[in-house]
Coordinates of C-alpha atoms in Angstrom, one line a residue:
Chain A
M1 CA 2.7 -38.5 -9.0
S2 CA 5.7 -36.4 -10.1
K3 CA 7.9 -34.6 -7.8
T4 CA 7.2 -31.0 -7.0
T5 CA 9.9 -28.2 -7.1
I6 CA 9.7 -25.1 -4.9
V7 CA 10.6 -21.9 -6.7
P8 CA 10.9 -18.7 -4.6
F9 CA 9.6 -15.6 -6.3
G10 CA 10.7 -12.3 -4.9
P11 CA 11.3 -10.4 -2.7
Q12 CA 13.5 -8.6 -5.2
H13 CA 11.8 -9.3 -8.6
P14 CA 11.9 -7.4 -11.9
V15 CA 8.0 -7.1 -12.2
L16 CA 7.7 -6.0 -8.5
P17 CA 8.4 -2.4 -7.4
E18 CA 7.9 -3.7 -3.8
P19 CA 9.1 -6.6 -1.9
I20 CA 6.9 -9.6 -1.4
H21 CA 7.9 -13.1 -1.2
L22 CA 6.1 -16.2 -2.6
D23 CA 7.0 -19.7 -2.3
L24 CA 5.7 -21.5 -5.3
E25 CA 5.4 -25.2 -5.3
L26 CA 5.6 -26.4 -8.8
D27 CA 4.6 -29.6 -10.8
D28 CA 6.3 -29.0 -13.9
E29 CA 5.2 -25.6 -14.9
R30 CA 2.0 -25.8 -12.9
V31 CA 1.6 -24.1 -9.7
V32 CA 0.3 -26.5 -6.9
Q33 CA 0.4 -24.3 -4.1
A34 CA 1.4 -20.7 -3.4
L35 CA 2.7 -19.5 -0.1
P36 CA 2.9 -15.8 0.5
S37 CA 5.2 -14.5 3.2
I38 CA 5.4 -10.9 4.1
G39 CA 7.2 -8.7 6.7
Y40 CA 9.8 -6.9 4.3
V41 CA 8.1 -3.6 4.7
H42 CA 6.5 -4.1 8.1
R43 CA 7.5 -1.0 10.3
G44 CA 4.9 -1.4 13.0
L45 CA 3.4 2.1 12.5
E46 CA 0.2 1.2 14.3
L47 CA 2.1 1.4 17.5
L48 CA 3.4 4.9 16.6
A49 CA -0.1 6.2 17.6
E50 CA 1.5 5.9 21.1
R51 CA 4.3 8.4 20.2
H52 CA 2.4 11.1 18.0
N53 CA -0.6 12.7 19.3
F54 CA -3.9 12.4 17.3
I55 CA -3.4 15.5 15.1
E56 CA 0.1 14.4 14.0
M57 CA -0.9 11.0 13.4
A58 CA -2.7 12.0 10.2
Q59 CA 0.8 12.5 8.8
V60 CA 1.9 9.1 9.7
A61 CA -1.4 7.7 8.3
E62 CA -0.8 9.3 5.0
R63 CA 2.6 7.6 4.7
I64 CA 1.2 4.0 5.2
C65 CA 1.4 4.0 1.6
G66 CA 2.7 6.5 -1.1
I67 CA 0.2 5.5 -3.7
C68 CA -3.1 5.7 -1.9
S69 CA -1.6 8.4 0.6
F70 CA -4.5 10.8 0.4
I71 CA -7.3 8.2 1.2
H72 CA -5.2 7.1 4.2
S73 CA -5.2 10.4 5.8
Q74 CA -8.7 11.1 4.7
G75 CA -9.9 7.9 6.4
Y76 CA -7.8 8.5 9.5
C77 CA -9.3 12.2 9.8
Q78 CA -12.6 10.8 9.2
G79 CA -12.4 8.4 12.1
I80 CA -11.1 11.2 14.4
E81 CA -13.8 13.5 13.3
Q82 CA -16.2 10.8 14.1
L83 CA -14.7 10.5 17.5
L84 CA -14.7 14.1 18.2
G85 CA -18.4 14.6 16.7
L86 CA -17.2 17.1 14.1
K87 CA -18.8 17.7 10.7
V88 CA -16.6 18.6 8.0
P89 CA -17.8 21.7 6.0
P90 CA -19.1 20.8 2.5
R91 CA -16.3 22.6 0.6
A92 CA -13.7 20.5 2.5
A93 CA -15.7 17.4 1.7
Y94 CA -15.9 18.1 -2.0
L95 CA -12.1 19.0 -2.3
R96 CA -11.3 15.7 -0.3
T97 CA -13.4 13.9 -2.8
M98 CA -11.7 15.5 -5.7
W99 CA -8.3 14.6 -4.3
A100 CA -9.4 11.2 -3.4
E101 CA -10.4 10.5 -7.2
M102 CA -7.1 12.1 -8.3
S103 CA -5.3 9.7 -6.1
R104 CA -7.5 6.9 -7.6
I105 CA -6.7 7.7 -11.1
Q106 CA -3.0 8.0 -10.6
S107 CA -2.9 4.7 -8.7
H108 CA -4.9 3.0 -11.3
L109 CA -2.7 4.5 -14.2
L110 CA 0.4 3.4 -12.3
W111 CA -1.0 0.0 -12.1
L112 CA -1.9 -0.1 -15.7
G113 CA 1.7 0.6 -16.5
L114 CA 3.2 -1.9 -14.2
S115 CA 0.9 -4.6 -15.5
A116 CA 1.5 -3.7 -19.1
D117 CA 5.2 -4.1 -18.2
A118 CA 4.4 -7.6 -16.7
F119 CA 2.8 -8.6 -20.1
G120 CA 6.0 -7.4 -21.8
F121 CA 4.2 -4.5 -23.5
E122 CA 6.8 -1.8 -22.8
S123 CA 5.4 1.0 -24.9
L124 CA 1.9 0.8 -23.1
F125 CA 3.7 1.1 -19.7
Q126 CA 5.5 4.2 -21.1
H127 CA 2.2 5.9 -22.3
S128 CA 0.3 5.2 -19.2
W129 CA 2.9 6.9 -17.2
R130 CA 3.1 9.7 -19.3
I131 CA -0.6 10.3 -18.9
R132 CA -0.1 9.7 -15.3
E133 CA 2.4 12.7 -15.3
M134 CA -0.4 14.9 -16.5
L135 CA -2.4 14.0 -13.5
V136 CA 0.6 14.3 -11.2
D137 CA 0.9 17.9 -12.4
M138 CA -2.7 18.6 -11.4
I139 CA -2.0 17.0 -7.9
E140 CA 0.9 19.3 -7.6
E141 CA -0.8 22.2 -8.8
T142 CA -3.7 21.9 -6.2
T143 CA -1.7 20.5 -3.1
G144 CA 1.8 21.2 -3.7
G145 CA 3.0 17.6 -3.5
R146 CA 3.4 14.9 -6.1
V147 CA 2.7 11.7 -4.2
I148 CA 2.2 12.7 -0.5
F149 CA -0.4 15.4 -0.7
G150 CA -0.4 16.4 3.0
T151 CA -3.7 18.4 2.6
C152 CA -6.1 16.5 4.8
K153 CA -6.1 17.3 8.4
V154 CA -8.5 16.7 11.3
G155 CA -11.5 19.0 10.9
G156 CA -11.1 19.8 7.3
I157 CA -8.4 20.3 4.8
R158 CA -5.2 22.4 4.9
K159 CA -5.3 24.3 1.7
D160 CA -8.1 25.9 -0.2
V161 CA -8.0 25.7 -4.0
D162 CA -9.2 29.0 -5.7
A163 CA -11.7 29.2 -8.5
E164 CA -9.2 29.9 -11.3
T165 CA -7.1 26.9 -10.5
L166 CA -10.2 24.7 -10.3
Q167 CA -11.3 25.8 -13.9
R168 CA -7.7 25.2 -15.1
I169 CA -7.8 21.6 -13.6
G170 CA -11.2 21.3 -15.3
G171 CA -9.6 22.0 -18.7
K172 CA -6.6 19.9 -18.0
I173 CA -8.7 16.9 -16.9
R174 CA -10.4 17.0 -20.2
E175 CA -7.1 16.9 -21.9
M176 CA -6.2 14.0 -19.9
E177 CA -9.4 12.2 -20.8
S178 CA -8.6 12.2 -24.4
A179 CA -5.2 10.9 -24.0
F180 CA -6.6 8.3 -21.7
N181 CA -9.3 7.3 -24.1
E182 CA -6.6 6.4 -26.6
I183 CA -4.6 4.0 -24.5
S184 CA -7.7 2.5 -22.9
H185 CA -8.9 1.6 -26.3
I186 CA -5.7 -0.1 -27.2
F187 CA -5.6 -1.8 -23.8
S188 CA -9.1 -3.3 -24.2
I189 CA -8.8 -4.6 -27.8
D190 CA -5.2 -5.6 -28.0
R191 CA -4.5 -9.2 -28.7
T192 CA -1.1 -9.3 -26.7
V193 CA -3.1 -8.1 -23.7
K194 CA -6.0 -10.4 -24.2
Q195 CA -3.7 -13.4 -24.8
R196 CA -2.1 -12.8 -21.3
T197 CA -5.3 -12.0 -19.4
V198 CA -8.5 -13.5 -20.9
G199 CA -9.4 -16.8 -18.9
I200 CA -6.3 -16.4 -16.5
G201 CA -6.7 -16.4 -12.9
V202 CA -10.5 -16.7 -12.7
L203 CA -12.2 -16.0 -9.4
T204 CA -15.9 -17.0 -9.4
A205 CA -18.5 -14.9 -7.7
E206 CA -18.9 -17.5 -4.9
D207 CA -15.2 -17.6 -4.3
A208 CA -14.7 -13.9 -4.2
H209 CA -17.5 -13.6 -1.5
A210 CA -16.3 -16.5 0.6
L211 CA -12.6 -15.4 0.5
G212 CA -13.3 -11.8 1.3
A213 CA -12.1 -10.2 -1.8
V214 CA -12.4 -6.4 -1.9
G215 CA -12.1 -3.7 -4.5
P216 CA -11.6 -4.2 -8.2
V217 CA -11.1 -8.1 -7.6
L218 CA -14.4 -8.4 -6.0
R219 CA -16.3 -6.3 -8.6
A220 CA -14.6 -7.9 -11.6
S221 CA -16.3 -11.1 -10.2
G222 CA -19.8 -9.6 -10.5
H223 CA -20.4 -8.0 -7.0
A224 CA -21.5 -4.3 -7.1
R225 CA -19.8 -3.4 -3.9
D226 CA -18.0 -0.1 -3.7
L227 CA -17.7 1.5 -0.2
R228 CA -18.2 5.0 -1.7
Q229 CA -21.8 4.1 -1.7
L230 CA -21.7 4.5 2.0
G231 CA -21.7 8.3 1.0
Y232 CA -18.8 9.6 3.0
A233 CA -17.2 13.0 2.0
A234 CA -19.2 14.1 -0.9
Y235 CA -20.0 10.8 -2.6
G236 CA -23.5 10.7 -1.4
E237 CA -24.3 13.9 -3.5
L238 CA -22.5 12.8 -6.8
D239 CA -24.0 10.8 -9.6
W240 CA -22.2 7.5 -10.0
E241 CA -22.7 3.8 -10.0
P242 CA -20.2 0.9 -9.0
I243 CA -18.6 -0.6 -12.0
V244 CA -19.0 -4.4 -12.3
E245 CA -17.6 -7.1 -14.6
T246 CA -18.7 -10.7 -14.5
A247 CA -16.0 -12.7 -16.0
G248 CA -13.7 -12.7 -12.8
D249 CA -10.4 -13.3 -14.9
C250 CA -7.4 -11.0 -15.2
Y251 CA -9.0 -9.2 -18.2
A252 CA -12.0 -8.3 -16.2
R253 CA -9.9 -6.9 -13.5
C254 CA -8.1 -4.7 -16.0
I255 CA -11.4 -3.4 -17.5
V256 CA -12.9 -2.6 -14.3
R257 CA -9.8 -0.5 -13.5
L258 CA -9.9 1.2 -16.8
R259 CA -13.6 2.1 -16.4
E260 CA -13.0 3.3 -12.9
I261 CA -10.4 5.7 -14.4
S262 CA -13.1 7.2 -16.7
Q263 CA -15.5 7.2 -13.7
S264 CA -13.1 9.1 -11.5
I265 CA -12.5 11.7 -14.4
D266 CA -16.3 12.2 -14.3
L267 CA -16.4 12.4 -10.6
I268 CA -13.7 15.0 -10.6
K269 CA -15.6 17.2 -13.2
Q270 CA -18.7 16.9 -11.1
C271 CA -16.8 18.0 -7.9
I272 CA -15.4 21.0 -10.0
D273 CA -19.0 21.9 -11.2
R274 CA -20.6 21.6 -8.0
M275 CA -17.9 22.9 -5.6
P276 CA -19.7 24.8 -2.7
S277 CA -18.1 27.8 -1.3
G278 CA -17.4 28.5 2.4
E279 CA -15.1 27.4 5.1
I280 CA -12.6 24.6 4.6
E281 CA -12.1 23.5 8.2
V282 CA -13.8 23.6 11.6
T283 CA -12.1 24.1 14.8
F284 CA -12.1 21.8 17.7
K285 CA -9.8 23.6 20.2
G286 CA -9.2 21.5 23.3
K287 CA -11.5 18.5 22.3
R288 CA -9.9 15.1 22.7
P289 CA -11.1 12.0 20.9
Q290 CA -13.1 9.6 23.2
G291 CA -14.8 6.4 22.3
E292 CA -14.1 3.9 19.4
T293 CA -15.2 3.8 15.8
M294 CA -14.6 1.6 12.9
I295 CA -14.3 3.7 9.5
R296 CA -14.4 2.1 6.0
L297 CA -13.4 3.7 2.8
E298 CA -12.9 2.6 -0.7
Q299 CA -9.4 2.9 -1.8
P300 CA -8.0 2.3 -5.4
R301 CA -7.4 -1.4 -4.2
G302 CA -10.5 -1.9 -2.3
E303 CA -12.0 -1.6 1.0
V304 CA -9.8 -0.2 3.8
C305 CA -10.8 -0.4 7.4
Y306 CA -9.5 1.7 10.3
Y307 CA -10.2 1.0 14.0
M308 CA -9.7 3.5 16.4
C309 CA -10.0 3.5 20.1
A310 CA -9.5 6.6 22.3
N311 CA -9.8 7.3 26.0
G312 CA -9.8 11.1 25.9
G313 CA -6.0 11.5 26.0
K314 CA -3.8 13.1 23.5
N315 CA -2.9 9.8 22.0
L316 CA -5.0 7.1 20.4
E317 CA -5.2 3.8 22.5
R318 CA -5.3 1.7 19.4
F319 CA -5.0 2.3 15.8
R320 CA -5.7 -0.4 13.5
V321 CA -5.6 -0.5 9.6
R322 CA -6.8 -3.3 7.6
T323 CA -5.7 -2.6 4.1
P324 CA -7.2 -3.9 1.0
T325 CA -4.3 -5.8 -0.2
F326 CA -4.4 -7.8 3.2
A327 CA -7.9 -8.9 2.2
N328 CA -6.8 -9.9 -1.2
I329 CA -4.2 -12.2 -0.1
A330 CA -6.4 -15.2 0.5
P331 CA -8.0 -14.7 -3.0
L332 CA -4.7 -14.4 -4.6
V333 CA -3.6 -17.8 -3.0
H334 CA -6.7 -19.2 -4.5
M335 CA -6.2 -17.8 -8.0
L336 CA -2.5 -19.1 -8.0
K337 CA -3.4 -22.5 -7.5
G338 CA -3.3 -24.4 -11.0
C339 CA -2.0 -21.6 -12.9
E340 CA 1.2 -21.5 -15.2
L341 CA 4.4 -20.2 -13.6
A342 CA 4.5 -17.6 -16.5
D343 CA 1.3 -16.5 -15.3
V344 CA 2.2 -15.7 -11.8
P345 CA 3.3 -12.0 -12.2
V346 CA 0.2 -11.2 -14.3
I347 CA -2.0 -12.7 -11.6
L348 CA -0.1 -11.1 -8.8
L349 CA -0.4 -7.7 -10.5
T350 CA -4.1 -7.8 -11.3
I351 CA -5.0 -7.8 -7.5
D352 CA -2.7 -4.6 -7.4
P353 CA -0.7 -5.5 -4.5
C354 CA 0.3 -2.6 -2.2
V355 CA 3.0 -4.3 0.0
S356 CA 3.6 -1.2 2.2
C357 CA -0.2 -0.8 2.8
N358 CA -0.4 -4.4 3.4
E359 CA 2.4 -4.7 6.1
R360 CA 2.1 -1.3 7.5
Chain B
M1 CA -21.7 10.4 8.4
N2 CA -22.8 7.4 10.4
Q3 CA -21.2 4.2 9.3
H4 CA -23.7 2.1 11.1
E5 CA -21.2 0.6 13.3
T6 CA -22.1 -1.7 16.4
F7 CA -19.8 -3.1 19.0
E8 CA -21.0 -6.1 20.7
N9 CA -19.1 -8.2 23.5
I10 CA -19.7 -11.9 23.1
A11 CA -18.3 -15.0 25.1
L12 CA -15.4 -17.0 23.9
T13 CA -17.3 -20.0 23.6
E14 CA -19.7 -18.3 21.2
W15 CA -16.7 -17.3 18.7
V16 CA -17.1 -20.0 16.1
N17 CA -20.9 -20.3 16.4
L18 CA -21.2 -16.4 15.9
A19 CA -18.9 -16.9 12.7
R20 CA -21.0 -19.7 11.5
R21 CA -24.2 -18.0 11.9
H22 CA -22.9 -14.8 10.1
Q23 CA -21.6 -16.9 7.2
A24 CA -24.9 -18.8 6.7
E25 CA -26.6 -15.4 6.7
G26 CA -24.5 -14.3 3.8
Y27 CA -22.1 -12.0 5.8
R28 CA -18.5 -11.5 4.6
L29 CA -15.4 -11.6 6.9
V30 CA -14.1 -7.8 7.0
Q31 CA -11.3 -8.0 9.5
M32 CA -9.9 -9.5 12.7
T33 CA -7.8 -7.5 15.0
G34 CA -6.5 -7.6 18.5
T35 CA -6.1 -4.9 21.2
A36 CA -3.8 -5.3 24.2
R37 CA -5.7 -4.0 27.4
A38 CA -4.2 -3.8 30.8
D39 CA -5.4 -7.2 32.0
Y40 CA -6.7 -9.0 28.8
F41 CA -6.7 -9.2 25.1
E42 CA -9.5 -8.1 23.3
V43 CA -10.1 -9.6 19.9
M44 CA -12.5 -8.0 17.5
V45 CA -14.0 -9.5 14.4
S46 CA -16.2 -7.6 11.9
F47 CA -18.8 -9.0 9.3
D48 CA -20.3 -7.2 6.6
K49 CA -23.4 -7.4 4.7
D50 CA -25.0 -4.8 2.5
Y51 CA -22.5 -2.2 3.7
R52 CA -23.7 -2.7 7.2
C53 CA -20.8 -3.8 9.5
A54 CA -21.2 -5.7 12.6
N55 CA -18.2 -5.8 15.2
Y56 CA -18.0 -8.4 17.9
R57 CA -15.5 -8.6 20.6
V58 CA -14.2 -11.3 23.0
H59 CA -12.1 -11.0 25.9
V60 CA -9.0 -13.5 25.9
P61 CA -7.1 -13.9 29.2
R62 CA -3.5 -12.6 29.1
D63 CA -2.0 -15.8 30.6
Q64 CA -3.9 -18.1 28.2
P65 CA -4.1 -16.3 24.9
E66 CA -5.9 -19.0 22.9
L67 CA -8.5 -18.6 20.2
P68 CA -10.2 -21.2 18.1
S69 CA -9.8 -20.6 14.3
L70 CA -12.5 -19.5 12.0
S71 CA -10.5 -20.8 8.9
A72 CA -13.2 -23.6 8.6
V73 CA -15.9 -21.1 8.4
F74 CA -14.1 -18.2 6.6
P75 CA -11.1 -19.4 4.6
A76 CA -9.8 -16.0 4.3
S77 CA -9.4 -15.7 8.2
F78 CA -6.0 -17.5 7.9
T79 CA -4.2 -14.1 7.2
Y80 CA -5.5 -12.4 10.3
E81 CA -5.1 -15.4 12.5
N82 CA -1.4 -15.5 11.5
E83 CA -1.2 -11.9 12.2
L84 CA -2.7 -12.3 15.6
K85 CA -0.2 -15.1 16.3
D86 CA 2.9 -13.1 15.2
L87 CA 1.8 -9.7 16.7
F88 CA 0.1 -10.8 19.8
G89 CA 1.4 -14.1 20.6
F90 CA -1.8 -16.0 20.2
T91 CA -2.2 -19.7 19.9
I92 CA -4.9 -20.4 17.3
S93 CA -6.3 -23.9 17.4
G94 CA -7.3 -25.6 14.0
L95 CA -5.5 -23.0 11.9
A96 CA -5.9 -24.1 8.3
L97 CA -2.7 -22.6 6.9
D98 CA -0.2 -22.2 9.9
Y99 CA 2.9 -20.2 9.2
G100 CA 4.3 -21.0 12.5
G101 CA 5.1 -17.4 13.6
N102 CA 6.7 -16.7 10.2
F103 CA 4.0 -14.6 8.6
L104 CA 5.1 -11.2 9.9
R105 CA 8.8 -11.6 11.0
T106 CA 9.6 -8.8 13.3
K107 CA 12.5 -7.6 15.3
T108 CA 10.9 -7.8 18.6
K109 CA 8.8 -10.8 19.2
I110 CA 5.2 -10.2 19.6
P111 CA 5.3 -6.5 19.6
F112 CA 1.6 -5.7 20.2
S113 CA 1.3 -7.7 23.4
G114 CA 1.4 -4.4 25.4
D115 CA 4.7 -5.0 27.1
V116 CA 7.0 -4.0 24.3
T117 CA 6.3 -0.3 23.0
L118 CA 8.6 1.8 20.9
K119 CA 12.3 2.1 20.9
P120 CA 13.5 2.2 24.5
A121 CA 16.5 4.5 23.8
K122 CA 14.4 7.4 22.6
S123 CA 11.4 7.0 24.6
K124 CA 12.7 9.1 27.6
K125 CA 13.2 12.1 25.3
S126 CA 9.8 11.9 23.9
A127 CA 8.4 11.6 27.3
Q128 CA 9.8 14.8 28.2
E129 CA 8.5 16.3 25.0
N130 CA 5.0 15.0 25.7
S131 CA 4.9 16.2 29.3
Chain C
M1 CA 35.7 2.2 -17.8
R2 CA 34.4 5.1 -19.9
F3 CA 31.3 3.2 -20.7
L4 CA 30.1 3.6 -17.2
K5 CA 29.6 7.1 -17.3
K6 CA 27.6 6.9 -20.5
S7 CA 25.3 4.0 -19.5
P8 CA 25.1 3.2 -15.9
W9 CA 22.5 0.5 -14.9
I10 CA 20.6 0.8 -11.8
L11 CA 19.1 -1.5 -9.4
H12 CA 16.2 -0.5 -7.2
Y13 CA 15.2 -2.1 -3.9
A14 CA 12.4 -0.8 -1.7
A15 CA 13.5 -1.6 1.9
T16 CA 10.7 -0.6 3.9
S17 CA 9.6 2.3 1.7
C18 CA 6.1 3.7 1.7
N19 CA 6.1 3.4 -2.1
G20 CA 6.3 7.2 -2.5
C21 CA 9.8 7.3 -3.4
D22 CA 9.6 4.2 -5.4
I23 CA 7.0 5.6 -7.8
E24 CA 9.0 8.7 -8.1
L25 CA 12.0 6.8 -8.9
L26 CA 9.8 4.8 -11.7
A27 CA 8.5 8.2 -12.9
C28 CA 12.3 9.1 -13.7
L29 CA 12.3 6.2 -16.2
T30 CA 9.2 7.3 -18.0
P31 CA 8.7 9.7 -20.8
M32 CA 8.3 12.9 -18.7
Y33 CA 11.8 12.6 -17.1
D34 CA 13.3 9.9 -19.0
V35 CA 16.6 8.9 -17.6
E36 CA 17.1 6.5 -20.3
R37 CA 18.4 9.4 -22.5
F38 CA 21.5 9.3 -20.4
G39 CA 21.6 5.5 -21.0
I40 CA 20.4 4.8 -17.4
V41 CA 18.5 1.5 -17.5
N42 CA 16.6 0.0 -14.7
T43 CA 17.6 -3.6 -14.1
G44 CA 16.2 -6.4 -12.0
N45 CA 19.5 -8.1 -11.8
P46 CA 22.0 -7.1 -9.2
K47 CA 24.9 -8.5 -11.1
H48 CA 24.1 -6.2 -14.1
A49 CA 24.0 -3.1 -11.9
D50 CA 26.5 -0.3 -11.3
I51 CA 24.3 1.9 -9.1
F52 CA 22.1 0.7 -6.1
L53 CA 19.2 2.8 -5.2
V54 CA 17.6 2.1 -2.0
T55 CA 14.4 3.5 -0.8
G56 CA 13.0 3.3 2.8
S57 CA 14.6 2.5 5.9
V58 CA 15.9 -0.9 7.1
N59 CA 13.9 -3.4 9.1
E60 CA 14.5 -7.0 10.2
E61 CA 13.5 -8.7 7.0
S62 CA 14.9 -6.2 4.4
R63 CA 18.2 -6.0 6.2
Q64 CA 19.4 -9.4 5.0
V65 CA 18.1 -8.6 1.3
V66 CA 19.9 -5.3 1.1
E67 CA 23.2 -6.8 2.3
N68 CA 22.8 -9.7 -0.2
L69 CA 22.0 -7.2 -3.1
Y70 CA 24.8 -5.0 -2.2
A71 CA 27.3 -8.0 -2.1
Q72 CA 26.1 -9.1 -5.5
I73 CA 26.6 -6.0 -7.3
P74 CA 30.2 -6.1 -8.9
E75 CA 32.8 -3.3 -8.1
P76 CA 32.9 -0.4 -8.7
K77 CA 29.4 0.3 -7.3
V78 CA 27.8 3.4 -5.8
V79 CA 24.9 3.5 -3.3
V80 CA 22.2 6.3 -3.2
A81 CA 19.7 6.4 -0.5
I82 CA 16.5 8.1 -1.5
G83 CA 14.1 9.8 0.7
A84 CA 13.9 10.8 4.2
C85 CA 13.3 7.2 5.3
A86 CA 16.5 6.0 3.7
L87 CA 18.5 8.7 5.4
S88 CA 17.6 8.5 8.9
G89 CA 14.3 6.3 9.3
G90 CA 12.1 9.4 8.7
I91 CA 8.7 9.5 10.2
F92 CA 9.0 5.9 11.1
R93 CA 12.4 6.1 12.9
D94 CA 10.7 5.4 16.4
A95 CA 8.8 2.4 15.2
Y96 CA 9.9 -0.8 16.8
N97 CA 10.7 -2.7 13.6
V98 CA 12.9 0.1 12.0
Y99 CA 16.6 0.1 12.4
G100 CA 17.1 3.6 10.9
G101 CA 18.7 4.6 7.8
I102 CA 20.4 2.6 5.1
D103 CA 23.8 3.6 6.2
K104 CA 23.4 1.5 9.2
I105 CA 23.7 -1.5 7.0
I106 CA 25.7 -0.6 3.9
P107 CA 27.9 2.2 3.1
V108 CA 25.9 5.1 1.3
D109 CA 27.6 7.6 -1.1
I110 CA 24.8 9.9 -2.1
Y111 CA 21.8 10.9 0.0
V112 CA 18.7 12.1 -1.7
P113 CA 16.4 14.1 0.6
G114 CA 12.8 14.6 0.5
C115 CA 9.5 12.9 1.5
A116 CA 8.8 11.8 -1.1
A117 CA 11.9 12.6 -3.0
R118 CA 11.1 14.6 -6.2
P119 CA 12.2 12.9 -9.5
E120 CA 14.3 16.0 -10.3
S121 CA 16.3 15.4 -7.0
I122 CA 16.6 11.8 -7.8
I123 CA 18.2 12.4 -11.2
D124 CA 20.4 14.8 -9.5
G125 CA 21.4 12.2 -7.1
I126 CA 22.1 9.6 -9.9
V127 CA 24.4 12.1 -11.7
Q128 CA 26.4 12.9 -8.7
A129 CA 26.7 9.1 -8.3
L130 CA 28.1 8.8 -11.9
E131 CA 31.1 11.1 -10.8
I132 CA 31.8 8.8 -7.8
L133 CA 31.5 5.7 -9.9
E134 CA 34.0 7.3 -12.6
Q135 CA 36.4 8.0 -9.7
R136 CA 36.2 4.6 -8.3
A137 CA 36.6 2.9 -11.8
S138 CA 39.8 5.0 -12.6
E139 CA 41.2 4.3 -9.1
R140 CA 40.6 0.4 -9.7
K141 CA 42.3 0.9 -13.0
R142 CA 45.3 2.5 -11.4
Q143 CA 45.6 -0.2 -8.9
R144 CA 45.5 -3.0 -11.5
K145 CA 48.3 -1.2 -13.3
L146 CA 50.3 -1.0 -10.1
V147 CA 49.7 -4.8 -9.6
A148 CA 50.8 -5.5 -13.2
L149 CA 53.8 -3.8 -12.6

């Protein structure tokens, strides 16, 4: 029995854009145990619901995280709409779906770049961010913001997109698709990528279920579980299937995300083609949320839950967010056990940690 | 847009048995959360199977915030339980991986207990704004 | 110290940022904005850095980290606070775990506003930081000469 060493990983680390801290207990180069500790980004924004009224809170919800920003405000607004008994007009639902998918693509491309950087594949990092800029341009053209969209509000959306712009976006997304297919091909066949990812950090289907993994981590382990199948917003009317891989290793998680980008591009095209006309919001003058609800959505990183409890006042009584990264901590700790120290950044990145979501 | 949510109140003694039953039926732990009510803490747990979410609540007395751990049933519950411990000041018995109150280190201890709210210095001003 | 103006290295730390400003900062390093053409390189090591970029406000945990990182950057150094949260606490200023802007902990030279700050304004902030860096460098040089005399 050799002596173990504890190596701290983070909070400030070259592969991490965000602070998370891991204590890695090592036996030579092998990780015996990994203990994550968080709190570097904890702001306590759930309590801000006491300060901001339920309409303003959508802005706070959007800033839970700058990467999945739109989906956070969408989830919050869906919850309030459920409490108020509102039904969003179809055009608003389709535009929400379109923006949510744009948000997903930019998040996955961002992740793709960061993980390429973690493998030491710098040029792939630059290329995926170049393509991401094409998408961010489309976001800016339709919403006005680059990362914080600010277009979702209780009862609908804040800003309509005219037919001409939609058509232009349709053209641009095709352009982006061909550029993306190029790097997607490189990513899936490259030897360097495969050497760093195949067979690393395997999460079996049973473990993924038992540990409560969500999102691409769960789908890479063979579970076809995507919360968009609940059919919220316009997902019930669009044609798509959850993407599943079975290997459960880092490579499978990469492939799931790559295929999801293609799927999201397809969903955006469908949204543009089938975009209904009409109102973009419903009014709810004087109504106050009452009761409680649990809303679940699929974020780029997996299932997010919002629990809201209101008692007819201006402010919510309790606002609770359970983000996908929080659910993926337990699988992460499990995967890190027994891996090599050099693989830690790769495994950590393939769960796509979003620390500011995680800690709220 | 019904997300099939059901909320059910259960007794504290049923807490672990409930989890065990759901685990055997193939449910997955979705989340655990606490809410500070006026005279008790409410802890909610959600299980999910085939996109259907079942939520259960227990009432925990304020003067004795104790909860048996689910980590023997659902290993993933340790994150939620440590969070309950740090934010609400719960004592979780039988916790598999106990951070000893250092999972989420905050400026004010147990901020969600209902006694601590937002920054006191500014609360006056906003109270005027709200009224 | 002329080389500083030509190739300043930056260190980035996300204090309690929501990621919005962080990804905009990373976007500055990638082909569309490409600050590397100015010789600006993102480094993970505080001891190699000249400019310290902080996003997000300060909370209990990140407070120490920010102080440590600031102390480890060799003189002359410039601090740039990016985004509304780093300036004042932003939308989270009322939250119980947030102290407020970065300037409560370390001296800040340049403030870049925005939620999220746009890459153009971040680049602008860094370019302004370069001037301050240059001034500090020449000031140090002057003082060294005085000591030598």
